[in-house]
Coordinates of C-alpha atoms and ligand atoms in Angstrom, one line a residue:
X1 CA -0.1 0.1 0.0
X2 CA 1.3 3.6 -0.9
X3 CA 2.6 5.4 2.2
X4 CA 1.7 8.9 2.9
X5 CA 4.5 11.4 4.2
X6 CA 3.5 14.7 5.6
X7 CA 6.2 17.4 5.4
X8 CA 5.9 20.7 7.0
X9 CA 7.4 23.7 5.4
X10 CA 7.5 21.9 2.1
X11 CA 7.0 25.4 -0.1
X12 CA 10.7 26.0 -0.5
X13 CA 14.1 24.7 0.5
X14 CA 14.9 21.7 2.5
X15 CA 11.0 20.9 2.5
X16 CA 10.5 21.5 -1.1
X17 CA 13.5 19.2 -1.9
X18 CA 11.7 16.5 0.5
X19 CA 8.4 16.9 -1.4
X20 CA 10.3 16.4 -4.7
X21 CA 12.1 13.3 -3.5
X22 CA 9.1 11.7 -1.8
X23 CA 7.0 12.2 -4.7
X24 CA 9.6 10.6 -7.0
X25 CA 9.8 7.7 -4.7
X26 CA 5.9 6.8 -5.0
X27 CA 4.7 8.2 -1.8
X28 CA 1.6 10.1 -1.2
X29 CA 2.7 13.7 -0.4
X30 CA 1.0 16.3 1.8
X31 CA 2.9 19.4 2.5
X32 CA 2.4 22.6 4.3
X33 CA 3.3 26.2 3.3
X34 CA 2.5 29.4 5.0
X35 CA 3.6 32.8 3.2
X36 CA 4.5 31.4 -0.3
X37 CA 1.2 30.0 -1.8
X38 CA 2.6 30.6 -5.2
X39 CA 5.5 28.4 -4.5
X40 CA 3.4 25.5 -3.2
X41 CA 0.9 25.9 -6.1
X42 CA 3.9 25.8 -8.8
X43 CA 5.3 22.6 -7.2
X44 CA 1.9 21.0 -7.0
X45 CA 0.8 21.6 -10.6
X46 CA 4.5 20.2 -11.9
X47 CA 4.1 17.1 -9.5
X48 CA 0.5 16.6 -10.8
X49 CA 1.6 16.9 -14.4
X50 CA 4.1 13.9 -13.5
X51 CA 1.3 11.9 -12.1
X52 CA 2.3 12.2 -8.2
X53 CA -0.2 12.6 -5.6
X54 CA 0.7 15.6 -3.7
X55 CA -1.7 17.8 -1.2
X56 CA -0.6 21.3 -0.2
X57 CA -2.2 22.8 3.0
X58 CA -1.7 26.4 4.4
X59 CA -0.9 26.3 8.1
X60 CA 1.2 28.0 10.7
X61 CA 2.5 25.1 12.8
X62 CA 2.6 27.2 16.0
X63 CA -0.9 27.2 16.1
X64 CA -2.8 23.9 17.6
X65 CA -6.1 24.5 15.8
X66 CA -4.6 25.1 12.4
X67 CA -2.5 22.2 12.8
X68 CA -5.4 19.7 13.9
X69 CA -7.6 21.3 10.9
X70 CA -4.5 20.4 8.5
X71 CA -3.9 16.7 9.9
X72 CA -7.6 16.1 9.4
X73 CA -7.7 17.5 5.9
X74 CA -4.6 15.1 5.1
X75 CA -6.1 12.2 6.7
X76 CA -9.4 12.6 4.8
X77 CA -7.5 13.0 1.5
X78 CA -4.8 10.5 2.0
X79 CA -6.4 8.0 4.9
X80 CA -3.4 8.6 7.2
X81 CA 0.2 9.7 7.9
X82 CA 2.9 7.1 8.0
X83 CA 5.8 9.6 7.8
X84 CA 5.9 13.0 9.4
X85 CA 8.7 15.3 8.6
X86 CA 8.8 18.2 10.9
X87 CA 10.7 20.7 8.8
X88 CA 8.9 24.1 9.0
X89 CA 11.4 26.6 10.5
X90 CA 12.4 30.3 10.7
X91 CA 15.9 31.7 11.5
X92 CA 17.2 35.3 12.9
X93 CA 20.5 36.4 13.4
X94 CA 20.7 38.6 16.5
X95 CA 23.0 39.5 19.5
X96 CA 21.2 37.9 22.5
X97 CA 21.0 41.3 24.2
X98 CA 18.9 42.6 21.5
X99 CA 16.4 39.4 21.1
X100 CA 13.0 40.4 22.3
X101 CA 10.7 38.2 24.5
X102 CA 8.3 38.0 21.5
X103 CA 11.3 36.9 19.1
X104 CA 12.4 34.2 21.5
X105 CA 8.7 33.2 22.1
X106 CA 8.1 32.9 18.1
X107 CA 11.1 31.1 17.8
X108 CA 10.3 28.2 20.1
X109 CA 6.7 28.2 19.0
X110 CA 7.5 27.6 15.4
X111 CA 10.1 25.2 16.2
X112 CA 9.0 23.4 19.5
X113 CA 5.3 23.9 19.5
X114 CA 5.0 23.0 15.9
X115 CA 6.7 19.5 16.2
X116 CA 4.8 19.0 19.6
X117 CA 1.2 19.8 17.7
X118 CA 2.2 17.7 14.5
X119 CA 3.4 14.7 16.4
X120 CA 0.4 14.8 18.5
X121 CA -1.9 14.8 15.8
X122 CA -0.3 11.9 13.7
X123 CA 0.9 9.5 16.4
X124 CA -2.4 8.0 17.5
X125 CA -2.8 6.6 13.9
X126 CA 0.8 5.4 13.9
X127 CA 0.3 3.8 17.0
X128 CA -2.8 2.0 16.0
X129 CA -1.1 0.5 12.7
X130 CA 2.3 0.0 14.7
X131 CA 4.4 1.6 12.3
X132 CA 5.4 5.1 11.7
X133 CA 8.8 7.3 11.1
X134 CA 8.9 10.8 12.8
X135 CA 11.9 13.0 11.3
X136 CA 12.7 16.3 13.2
X137 CA 15.0 18.7 11.1
X138 CA 17.1 20.1 13.9
X139 CA 20.6 22.1 13.0
X140 CA 24.1 21.8 14.1
X141 CA 23.6 24.8 15.8
X142 CA 21.5 22.8 18.2
X143 CA 24.3 20.3 18.8
X144 CA 27.1 23.1 19.5
X145 CA 25.4 26.3 19.7
X146 CA 25.6 29.6 17.4
X147 CA 27.0 32.7 18.3
X148 CA 24.1 35.5 17.7
X149 CA 21.4 32.6 17.4
X150 CA 20.7 31.9 20.8
X151 CA 17.2 31.4 20.5
X152 CA 17.6 29.3 17.2
X153 CA 20.2 27.1 18.9
X154 CA 17.9 26.8 21.7
X155 CA 15.1 25.6 20.1
X156 CA 16.9 23.3 17.9
X157 CA 18.7 21.8 20.9
X158 CA 15.2 21.4 22.5
X159 CA 14.1 19.4 19.4
X160 CA 16.9 17.1 19.9
X161 CA 15.5 16.1 23.5
X162 CA 12.2 15.9 22.2
X163 CA 13.4 13.4 19.6
X164 CA 15.4 11.4 22.1
X165 CA 12.6 11.0 24.4
X166 CA 9.7 10.3 22.1
X167 CA 12.0 7.7 20.4
X168 CA 12.2 5.9 23.8
X169 CA 8.4 6.1 24.3
X170 CA 7.3 5.2 20.8
X171 CA 9.8 2.5 20.1
X172 CA 7.4 -0.5 21.3
X173 CA 5.0 0.8 18.9
X174 CA 6.9 0.4 16.0
X175 CA 7.7 4.0 15.3
X176 CA 11.2 5.5 15.2
X177 CA 11.9 9.1 15.7
X178 CA 14.9 10.4 14.7
X179 CA 16.7 14.1 14.2
X180 CA 18.6 15.4 11.1
X181 CA 20.7 18.0 11.9
X182 CA 21.9 19.9 8.8
X183 CA 25.1 21.8 8.3
X184 CA 24.9 25.0 6.4
X185 CA 22.8 24.4 3.4
X186 CA 22.1 26.8 0.6
X187 CA 18.4 27.8 0.7
X188 CA 16.3 31.0 1.2
X189 CA 17.3 30.9 4.9
X190 CA 20.7 31.9 4.0
X191 CA 19.5 35.0 2.2
X192 CA 20.7 37.3 4.8
X193 CA 24.5 36.1 4.2
X194 CA 26.4 38.0 1.5
X195 CA 28.1 35.9 -1.3
X196 CA 31.5 36.6 0.7
X197 CA 29.9 34.9 4.1
X198 CA 28.8 32.2 2.2
X199 CA 32.1 31.7 0.4
X200 CA 33.6 31.9 4.1
X201 CA 31.4 29.3 5.7
X202 CA 32.3 26.9 2.4
X203 CA 35.8 27.3 3.3
X204 CA 35.1 26.5 7.0
X205 CA 33.6 23.3 6.0
X206 CA 35.9 20.3 5.7
X207 CA 34.3 19.3 2.2
X208 CA 34.7 22.7 1.1
X209 CA 31.2 23.7 0.0
X210 CA 27.8 24.3 1.2
X211 CA 25.2 21.6 1.6
X212 CA 22.3 21.0 -0.8
X213 CA 18.6 20.6 0.4
X214 CA 18.6 17.3 -1.8
X215 CA 21.1 15.8 0.4
X216 CA 19.2 16.4 3.4
X217 CA 16.1 15.1 1.4
X218 CA 18.0 11.8 0.6
X219 CA 18.6 11.2 4.2
X220 CA 15.3 11.8 5.1
X221 CA 14.0 9.1 2.5
X222 CA 16.4 6.6 4.1
X223 CA 15.1 7.4 7.7
X224 CA 11.7 6.9 6.5
X225 CA 12.5 3.6 4.8
X226 CA 12.3 0.0 6.3
X227 CA 16.1 0.1 6.0
X228 CA 16.4 2.4 9.1
X229 CA 14.0 0.2 11.3
X230 CA 16.8 -0.2 14.0
X231 CA 17.7 3.7 14.1
X232 CA 15.8 5.7 16.4
X233 CA 16.4 8.5 18.8
X234 CA 19.6 9.6 16.8
X235 CA 21.0 12.8 15.7
X236 CA 22.2 12.4 12.0
X237 CA 24.8 15.2 11.3
X238 CA 24.4 16.0 7.4
X239 CA 26.9 18.8 8.0
X240 CA 30.2 18.2 5.4
X241 CA 32.2 17.6 8.4
X242 CA 31.3 20.7 10.2
X243 CA 30.5 19.1 13.6
X244 CA 31.8 15.7 14.3
Ligands
LIG301 P1 13.4 28.0 4.3 O1 13.6 29.3 4.8 O2 13.8 27.9 2.9 O3 12.1 27.4 4.5 C1 11.4 27.4 5.6 C2 10.1 26.8 5.2 O4 9.3 26.5 6.7 C3 9.1 27.3 4.3 O5 8.4 26.4 3.7 C4 8.1 28.0 5.2 O6 6.7 28.3 4.3 C5 7.9 27.3 6.2 N1 7.7 27.9 7.7 C6 8.2 28.9 8.3 N2 7.5 29.4 9.3 C7 6.2 28.7 9.4 C8 5.3 28.5 10.2 N3 5.1 29.0 11.4 N4 4.3 27.4 10.0 C9 4.5 26.8 9.0 N5 5.3 26.6 8.0 C10 6.4 27.7 8.3 O7 14.4 27.0 5.0 P2 15.3 26.0 5.0 O8 14.6 25.2 3.7 O9 16.6 26.3 4.9 O10 15.0 25.3 6.4 C11 14.1 24.2 6.7 C12 14.5 23.6 8.1 O11 15.8 23.2 8.1 C13 14.4 24.6 9.1 O12 13.6 23.9 10.3 C14 15.7 25.2 9.4 O13 15.9 25.7 10.7 C15 16.4 23.9 9.2 N6 17.9 24.1 8.9 C16 18.4 24.8 8.0 C17 19.7 25.2 7.5 C18 20.0 25.7 6.4 O14 21.3 26.0 6.4 N7 19.2 26.2 5.6 C19 20.7 24.6 8.6 C20 20.2 23.6 9.7 C21 18.8 23.6 9.8 P3 6.4 29.5 3.6 O15 7.6 30.0 2.9 O16 5.2 29.2 2.7 O17 5.9 30.7 4.5

């Protein structure tokens, strides 16, 4: 039977690469967008023309009622969610002393509340069928901390703790929960960096380049597969050797 993947933040960057990769592998793909409906529409149209089953839904993952409605819509469309990829995210570079309480709360809400709400909605069906895959997109900054990204680093470190704990709780139900911790990946999230900054980051990366969104998608495909059944509660670094 066809498996369904739900990818949050699928309109751009890493999420969009996951949408393309999972659709190509024959998954039924539900994905979310928020502020870029035109990107979501374009990708959906392109994939529909290729015969893929793709369903975009607008949602702010930090809002529980919106997530509940979104998962209900996806379940109505595709029956169930077998694989959840918590990818939606925001970034901000700011001195700690300049981060406002509102910015702090927003960062935690998108990354942590978002993952919490999405997992809560999809887990009952995964537990019932005794099979599921949850893949959380953290960051190497959640592993080692990033200067001028204290709120982002805290949210991503929180996601690692969330992953490890949930993995232990859900393992007896046949559900694996893992994190991917990307290094510097060339997406819109890097738009605030100049070409010179990006060049420097590439030079600081042992493999001497930035990562590609497709490389994260390929890792997610493996973690979603049967081949990864004995891997749970892990943080998989896809970072060109930046963090070892
Ligand atoms: P992009 O900025 O390219 O895309 C972010 C995606 O998240 C978009 O699809 C956006 O939707 C969605 N999104 C943002 N806020 C919300 C929200 N409140 N509710 C629902 N969706 C939302 O980022 P990347 O692809 O680079 O990053 C994807 C993930 O990978 C993030 O979690 C990020 O932290 C993580 N990551 C990225 C790295 C990098 O170097 N790029 C490195 C390490 C981790 P829309 O555009 O429609 O609003």
